[in-house]
GROMACS .gro file of C-alpha atoms in nm:
model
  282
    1UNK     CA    1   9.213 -16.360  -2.549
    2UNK     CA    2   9.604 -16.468  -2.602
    3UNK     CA    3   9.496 -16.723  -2.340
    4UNK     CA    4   9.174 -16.834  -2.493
    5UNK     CA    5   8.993 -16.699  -2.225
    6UNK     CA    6   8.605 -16.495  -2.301
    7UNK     CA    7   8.589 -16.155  -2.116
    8UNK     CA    8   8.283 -16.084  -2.021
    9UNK     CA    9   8.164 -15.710  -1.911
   10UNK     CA   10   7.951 -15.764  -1.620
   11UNK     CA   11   7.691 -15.531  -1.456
   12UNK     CA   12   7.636 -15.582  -1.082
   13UNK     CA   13   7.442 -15.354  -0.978
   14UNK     CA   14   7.226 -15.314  -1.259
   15UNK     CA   15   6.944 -15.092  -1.176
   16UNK     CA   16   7.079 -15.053  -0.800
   17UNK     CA   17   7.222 -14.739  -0.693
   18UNK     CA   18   7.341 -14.874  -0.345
   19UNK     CA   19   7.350 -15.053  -0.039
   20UNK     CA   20   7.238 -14.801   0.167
   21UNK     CA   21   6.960 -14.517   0.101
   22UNK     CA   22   7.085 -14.315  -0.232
   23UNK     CA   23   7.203 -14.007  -0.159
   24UNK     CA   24   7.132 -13.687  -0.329
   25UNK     CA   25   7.487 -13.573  -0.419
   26UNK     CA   26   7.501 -13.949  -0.566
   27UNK     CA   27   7.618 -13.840  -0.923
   28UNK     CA   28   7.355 -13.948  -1.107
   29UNK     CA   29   7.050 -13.849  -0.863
   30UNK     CA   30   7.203 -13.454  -0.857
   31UNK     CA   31   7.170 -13.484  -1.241
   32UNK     CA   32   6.846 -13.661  -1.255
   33UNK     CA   33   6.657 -13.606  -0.884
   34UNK     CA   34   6.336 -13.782  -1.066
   35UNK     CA   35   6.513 -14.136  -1.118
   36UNK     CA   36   6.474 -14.291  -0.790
   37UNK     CA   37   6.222 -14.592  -0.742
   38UNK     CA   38   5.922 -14.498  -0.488
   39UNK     CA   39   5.787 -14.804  -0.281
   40UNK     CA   40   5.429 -14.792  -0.187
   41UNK     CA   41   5.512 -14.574   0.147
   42UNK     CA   42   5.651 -14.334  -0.034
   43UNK     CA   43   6.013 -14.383   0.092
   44UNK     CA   44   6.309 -14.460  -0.180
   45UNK     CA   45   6.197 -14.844  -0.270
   46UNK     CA   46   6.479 -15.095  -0.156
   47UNK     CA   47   6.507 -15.471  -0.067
   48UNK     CA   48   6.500 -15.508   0.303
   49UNK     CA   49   6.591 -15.184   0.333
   50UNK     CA   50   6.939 -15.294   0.185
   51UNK     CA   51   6.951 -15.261  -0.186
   52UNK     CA   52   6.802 -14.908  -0.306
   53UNK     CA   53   6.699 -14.873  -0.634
   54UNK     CA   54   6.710 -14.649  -0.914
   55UNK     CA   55   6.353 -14.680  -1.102
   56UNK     CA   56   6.393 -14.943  -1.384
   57UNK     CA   57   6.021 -14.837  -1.457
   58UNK     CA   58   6.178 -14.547  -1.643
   59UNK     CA   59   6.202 -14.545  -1.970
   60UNK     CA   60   6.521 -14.249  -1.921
   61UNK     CA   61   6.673 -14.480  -1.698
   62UNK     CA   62   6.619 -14.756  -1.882
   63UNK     CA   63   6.777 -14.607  -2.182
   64UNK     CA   64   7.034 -14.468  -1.946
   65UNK     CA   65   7.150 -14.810  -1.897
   66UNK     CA   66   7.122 -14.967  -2.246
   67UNK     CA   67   7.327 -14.663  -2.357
   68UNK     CA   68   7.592 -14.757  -2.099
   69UNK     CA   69   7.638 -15.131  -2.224
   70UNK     CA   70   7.655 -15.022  -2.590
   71UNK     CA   71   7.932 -14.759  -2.537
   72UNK     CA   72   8.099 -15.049  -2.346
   73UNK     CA   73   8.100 -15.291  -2.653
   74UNK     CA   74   8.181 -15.018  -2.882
   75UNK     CA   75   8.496 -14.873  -2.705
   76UNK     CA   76   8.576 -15.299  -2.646
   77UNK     CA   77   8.469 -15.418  -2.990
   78UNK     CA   78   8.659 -15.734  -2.881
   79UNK     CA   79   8.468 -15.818  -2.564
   80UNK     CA   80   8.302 -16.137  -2.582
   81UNK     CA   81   7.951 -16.060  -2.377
   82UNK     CA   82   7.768 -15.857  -2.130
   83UNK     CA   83   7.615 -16.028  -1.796
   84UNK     CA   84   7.315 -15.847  -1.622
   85UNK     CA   85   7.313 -16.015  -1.271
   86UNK     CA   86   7.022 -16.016  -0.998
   87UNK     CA   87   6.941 -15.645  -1.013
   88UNK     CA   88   6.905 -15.612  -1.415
   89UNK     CA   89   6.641 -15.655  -1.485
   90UNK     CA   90   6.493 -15.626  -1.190
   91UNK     CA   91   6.340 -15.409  -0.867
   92UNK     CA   92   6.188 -15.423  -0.569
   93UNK     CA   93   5.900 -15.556  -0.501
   94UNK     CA   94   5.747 -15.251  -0.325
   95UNK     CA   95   5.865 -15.033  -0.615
   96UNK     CA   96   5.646 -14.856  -0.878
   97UNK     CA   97   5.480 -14.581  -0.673
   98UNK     CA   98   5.691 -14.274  -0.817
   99UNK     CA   99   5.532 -14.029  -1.058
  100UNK     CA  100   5.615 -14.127  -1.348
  101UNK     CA  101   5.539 -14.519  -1.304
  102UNK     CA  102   5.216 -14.440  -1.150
  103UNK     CA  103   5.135 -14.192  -1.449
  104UNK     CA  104   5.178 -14.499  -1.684
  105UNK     CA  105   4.971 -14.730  -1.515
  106UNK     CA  106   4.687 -14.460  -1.544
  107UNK     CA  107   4.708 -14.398  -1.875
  108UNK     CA  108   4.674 -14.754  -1.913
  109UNK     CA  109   4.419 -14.843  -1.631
  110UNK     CA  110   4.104 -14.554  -1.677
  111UNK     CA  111   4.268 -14.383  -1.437
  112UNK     CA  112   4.290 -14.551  -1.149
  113UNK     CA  113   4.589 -14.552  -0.911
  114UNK     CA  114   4.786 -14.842  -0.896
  115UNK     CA  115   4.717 -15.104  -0.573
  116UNK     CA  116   4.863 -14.989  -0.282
  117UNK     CA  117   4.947 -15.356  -0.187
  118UNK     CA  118   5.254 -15.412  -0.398
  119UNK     CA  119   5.181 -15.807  -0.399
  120UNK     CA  120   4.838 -15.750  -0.596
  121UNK     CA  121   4.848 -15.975  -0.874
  122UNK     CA  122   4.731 -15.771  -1.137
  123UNK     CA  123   5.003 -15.489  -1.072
  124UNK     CA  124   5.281 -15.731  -1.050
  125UNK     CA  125   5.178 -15.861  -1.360
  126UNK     CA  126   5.191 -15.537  -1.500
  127UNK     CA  127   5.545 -15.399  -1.368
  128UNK     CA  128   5.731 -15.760  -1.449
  129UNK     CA  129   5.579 -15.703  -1.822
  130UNK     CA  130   5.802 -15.329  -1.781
  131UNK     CA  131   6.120 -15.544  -1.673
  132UNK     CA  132   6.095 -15.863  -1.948
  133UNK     CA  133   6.055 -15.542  -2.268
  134UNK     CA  134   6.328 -15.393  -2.116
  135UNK     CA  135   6.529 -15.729  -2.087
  136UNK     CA  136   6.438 -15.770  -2.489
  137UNK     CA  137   6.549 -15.447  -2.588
  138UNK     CA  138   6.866 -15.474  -2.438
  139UNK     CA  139   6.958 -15.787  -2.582
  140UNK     CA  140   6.852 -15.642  -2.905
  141UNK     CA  141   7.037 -15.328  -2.849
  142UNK     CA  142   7.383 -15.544  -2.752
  143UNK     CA  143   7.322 -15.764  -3.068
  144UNK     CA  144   7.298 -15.459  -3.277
  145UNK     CA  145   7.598 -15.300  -3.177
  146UNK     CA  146   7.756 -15.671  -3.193
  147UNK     CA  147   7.597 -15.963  -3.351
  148UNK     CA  148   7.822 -16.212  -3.184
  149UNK     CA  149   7.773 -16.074  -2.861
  150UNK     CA  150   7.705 -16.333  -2.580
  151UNK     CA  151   7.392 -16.181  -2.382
  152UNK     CA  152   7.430 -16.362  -2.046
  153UNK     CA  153   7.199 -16.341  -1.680
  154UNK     CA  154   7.248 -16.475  -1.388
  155UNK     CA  155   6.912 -16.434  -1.150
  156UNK     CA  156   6.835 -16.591  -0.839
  157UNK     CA  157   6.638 -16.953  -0.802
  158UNK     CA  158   6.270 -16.888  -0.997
  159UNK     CA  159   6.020 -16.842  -0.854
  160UNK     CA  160   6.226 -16.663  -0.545
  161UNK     CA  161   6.373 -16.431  -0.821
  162UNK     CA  162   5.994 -16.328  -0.916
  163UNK     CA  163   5.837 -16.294  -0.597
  164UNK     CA  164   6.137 -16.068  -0.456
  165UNK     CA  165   6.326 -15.866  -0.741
  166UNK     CA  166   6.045 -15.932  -1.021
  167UNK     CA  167   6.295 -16.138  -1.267
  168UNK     CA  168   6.036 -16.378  -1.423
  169UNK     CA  169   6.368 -16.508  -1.628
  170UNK     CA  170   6.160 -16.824  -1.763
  171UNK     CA  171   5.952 -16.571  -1.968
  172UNK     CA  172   6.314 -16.447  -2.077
  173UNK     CA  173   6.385 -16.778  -2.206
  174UNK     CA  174   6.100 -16.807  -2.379
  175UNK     CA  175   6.161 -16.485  -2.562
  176UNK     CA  176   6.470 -16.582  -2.621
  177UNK     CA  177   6.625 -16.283  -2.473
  178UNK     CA  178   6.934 -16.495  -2.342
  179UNK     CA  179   7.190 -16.668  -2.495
  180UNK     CA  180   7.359 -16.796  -2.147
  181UNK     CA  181   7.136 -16.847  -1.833
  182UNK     CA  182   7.376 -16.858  -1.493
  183UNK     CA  183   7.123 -16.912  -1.220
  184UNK     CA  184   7.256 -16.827  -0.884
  185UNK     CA  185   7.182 -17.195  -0.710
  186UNK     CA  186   7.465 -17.053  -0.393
  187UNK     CA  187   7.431 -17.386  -0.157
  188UNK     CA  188   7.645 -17.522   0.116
  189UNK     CA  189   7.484 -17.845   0.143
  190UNK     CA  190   7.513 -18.094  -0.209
  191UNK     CA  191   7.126 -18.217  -0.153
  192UNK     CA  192   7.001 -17.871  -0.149
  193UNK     CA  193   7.211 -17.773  -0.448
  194UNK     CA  194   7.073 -18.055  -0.627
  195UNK     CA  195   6.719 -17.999  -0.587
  196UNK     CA  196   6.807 -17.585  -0.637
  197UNK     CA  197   6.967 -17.676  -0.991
  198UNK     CA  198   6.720 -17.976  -1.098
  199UNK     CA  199   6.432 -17.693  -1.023
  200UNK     CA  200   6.590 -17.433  -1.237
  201UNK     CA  201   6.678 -17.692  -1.489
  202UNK     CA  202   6.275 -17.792  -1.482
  203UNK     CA  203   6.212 -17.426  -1.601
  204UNK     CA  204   6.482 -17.419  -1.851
  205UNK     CA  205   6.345 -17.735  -2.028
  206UNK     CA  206   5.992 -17.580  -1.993
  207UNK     CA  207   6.081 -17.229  -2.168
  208UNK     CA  208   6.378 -17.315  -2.385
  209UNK     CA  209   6.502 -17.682  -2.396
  210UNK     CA  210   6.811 -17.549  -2.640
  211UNK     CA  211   6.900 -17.323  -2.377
  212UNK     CA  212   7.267 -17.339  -2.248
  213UNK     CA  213   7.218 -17.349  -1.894
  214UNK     CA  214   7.541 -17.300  -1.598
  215UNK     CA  215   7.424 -17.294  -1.266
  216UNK     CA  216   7.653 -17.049  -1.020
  217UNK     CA  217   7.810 -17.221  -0.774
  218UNK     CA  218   7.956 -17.002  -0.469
  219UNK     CA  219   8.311 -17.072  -0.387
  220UNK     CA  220   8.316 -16.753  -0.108
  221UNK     CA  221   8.162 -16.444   0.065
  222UNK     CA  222   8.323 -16.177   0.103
  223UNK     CA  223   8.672 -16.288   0.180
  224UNK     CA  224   8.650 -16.614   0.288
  225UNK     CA  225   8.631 -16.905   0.153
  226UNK     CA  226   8.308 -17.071   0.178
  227UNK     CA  227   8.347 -17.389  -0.018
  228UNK     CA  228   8.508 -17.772   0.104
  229UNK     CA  229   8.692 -18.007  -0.160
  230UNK     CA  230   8.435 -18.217  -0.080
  231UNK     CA  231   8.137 -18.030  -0.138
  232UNK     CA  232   8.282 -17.880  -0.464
  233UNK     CA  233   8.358 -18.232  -0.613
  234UNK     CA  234   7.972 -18.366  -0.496
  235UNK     CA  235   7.825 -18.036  -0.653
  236UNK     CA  236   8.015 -18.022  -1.023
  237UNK     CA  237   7.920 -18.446  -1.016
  238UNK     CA  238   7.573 -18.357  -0.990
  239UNK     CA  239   7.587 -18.104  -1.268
  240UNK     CA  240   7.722 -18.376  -1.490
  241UNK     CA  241   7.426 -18.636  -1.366
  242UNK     CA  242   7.179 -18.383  -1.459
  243UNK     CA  243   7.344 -18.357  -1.800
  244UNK     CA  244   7.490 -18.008  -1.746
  245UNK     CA  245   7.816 -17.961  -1.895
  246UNK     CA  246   7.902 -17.628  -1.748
  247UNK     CA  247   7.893 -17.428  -1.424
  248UNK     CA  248   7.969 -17.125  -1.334
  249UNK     CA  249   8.170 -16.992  -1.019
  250UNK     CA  250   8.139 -16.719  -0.752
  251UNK     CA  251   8.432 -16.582  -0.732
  252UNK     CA  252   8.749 -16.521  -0.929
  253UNK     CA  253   8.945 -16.493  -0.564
  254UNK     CA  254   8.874 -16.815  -0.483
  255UNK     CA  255   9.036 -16.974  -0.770
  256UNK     CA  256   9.421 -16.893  -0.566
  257UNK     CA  257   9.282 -17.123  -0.290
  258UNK     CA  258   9.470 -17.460  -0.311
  259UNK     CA  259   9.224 -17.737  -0.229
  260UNK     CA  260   8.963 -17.587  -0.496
  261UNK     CA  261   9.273 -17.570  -0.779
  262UNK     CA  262   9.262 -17.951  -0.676
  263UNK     CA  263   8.933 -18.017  -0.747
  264UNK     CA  264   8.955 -17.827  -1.016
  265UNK     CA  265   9.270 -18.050  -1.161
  266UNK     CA  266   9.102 -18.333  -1.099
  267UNK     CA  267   8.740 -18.311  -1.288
  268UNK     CA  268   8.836 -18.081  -1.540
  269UNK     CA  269   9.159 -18.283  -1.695
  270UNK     CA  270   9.147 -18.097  -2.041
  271UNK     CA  271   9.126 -17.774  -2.197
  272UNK     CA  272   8.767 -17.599  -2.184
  273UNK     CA  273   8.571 -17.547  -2.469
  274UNK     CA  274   8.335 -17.248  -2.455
  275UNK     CA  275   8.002 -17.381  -2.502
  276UNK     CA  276   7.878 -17.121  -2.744
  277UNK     CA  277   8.018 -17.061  -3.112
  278UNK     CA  278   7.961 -16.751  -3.270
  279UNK     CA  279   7.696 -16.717  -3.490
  280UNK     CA  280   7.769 -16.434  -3.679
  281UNK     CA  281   8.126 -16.279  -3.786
  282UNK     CA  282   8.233 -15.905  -3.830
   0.00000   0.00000   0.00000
């Protein structure tokens, strides 16, 4: 803040619990053995069998994690926002089959079991509807604790976002359950970058057309820089032809690398302004 700079808090993982299968002396699963996501075959629900999931279905874990980012802004009553990335909200596609989830849906559907095909319409429906009340509440629950609070996500690409993780984020928009939208539009090639953002920006204007929109640009994997001079320069250029006046980058560790500083020199001359003014003060 002496520099002018926003500090964000942000949430990676969200509802993940890992990269590999959760196990049970994980902290949280000892305490609470009933929290992990089910996929249809009854195994721990994951993406690809790579990201493994607690269940966001669940209401405990839900509040779990709303408690979390409310003790965060009250012990930091000087933070300037919260991010929920690509897992929060969001799950699995093959998720929903535990106990509790599937108890719901019966309550709620004569009692009939949910679909065993996770991609039936009907039941995905029904589980993103779980996800976007849960996506409400916390931004109600962060403006609570904080009115001025800056309530940011950053999903991947819609519609990949909804037919992989279940984050229907233009329904978020519409809500307006988002006060800064950073949609992960990671390209290494400035034509696909351009059609990635002007497709996200054609939801955005659909949903929300006040919305303040930067698209995340990757600058490196892992440890290695990922990003030319070149390709930087082409990509910010296009933000600013589409009218976007902000972008946001992927990550801090790239920022030491020389050529990007150069870029960065170069197109952005003057001091930022944050695009977002407080609307309320404490």
């Amino acid at each position: 803040h002496q520099h002018n700079i926003k500090v964000f808090f942000w949430y990676e993982y969200g509802f993940m619990g890992d990269t590999k299968p959760i196990t049970k002396d994980n902290l949280l699963l000892a305490k609470n053995p009933d929290w992990l996501g089910i996929a249809n075959n009854g195994k721990p629900s994951s993406y690809h069998e790579k990201d493994f999931y607690f269940n966001a279905y669940d209401p405990k874990v839900q509040n779990y994690i709303i408690k979390l980012i409310e003790e965060g802004i009250k012990l930091y009553p000087n933070v300037d926002g919260i991010q929920g990335d690509d897992r929060m909200p969001a799950m699995p596609k093959n998720s929903g089959y535990d106990e509790i989830t599937v108890a719901k849906y019966k309550s709620e559907h004569r009692g009939n079991l949910p679909p065993q095909d996770f991609n039936d319409e009907n039941w995905v429906g029904w589980r993103i509807n779980i996800l976007n009340q849960f996506g409400k509440r916390l931004y109600n629950s962060a403006h609570k604790v904080k009115k001025d609070i800056i309530v940011s996500f950053a999903p991947n690409p819609y519609p990949w976002s909804k037919e992989n993780l279940m984050q229907d984020w233009p329904t978020w928009l519409a809500n307006g359950t988002c006060d800064l939208l950073a949609v992960q539009c990671y390209r290494y090639n400035a034509d696909a970058y351009k059609n990635t953002v002007k497709e996200a920006l054609s939801y955005v204007k659909a949903n929300n057309a006040s919305q303040l929109f930067a698209p995340g640009i990757i600058l490196m994997e892992g440890n290695q820089i990922k990003m030319t001079a070149d390709l930087l320069k082409k990509q910010i250029n296009i933000n600013r032809d589409l009218g976007i006046s902000s972008e946001i980058y992927f990550y801090n560790e790239a920022l030491n690398d020389r050529e990007i500083q150069r870029v960065f020199k170069e197109l952005y001359p003057t001091k930022a302004v944050f695009p977002i003014k407080p609307k309320h003060k404490k």
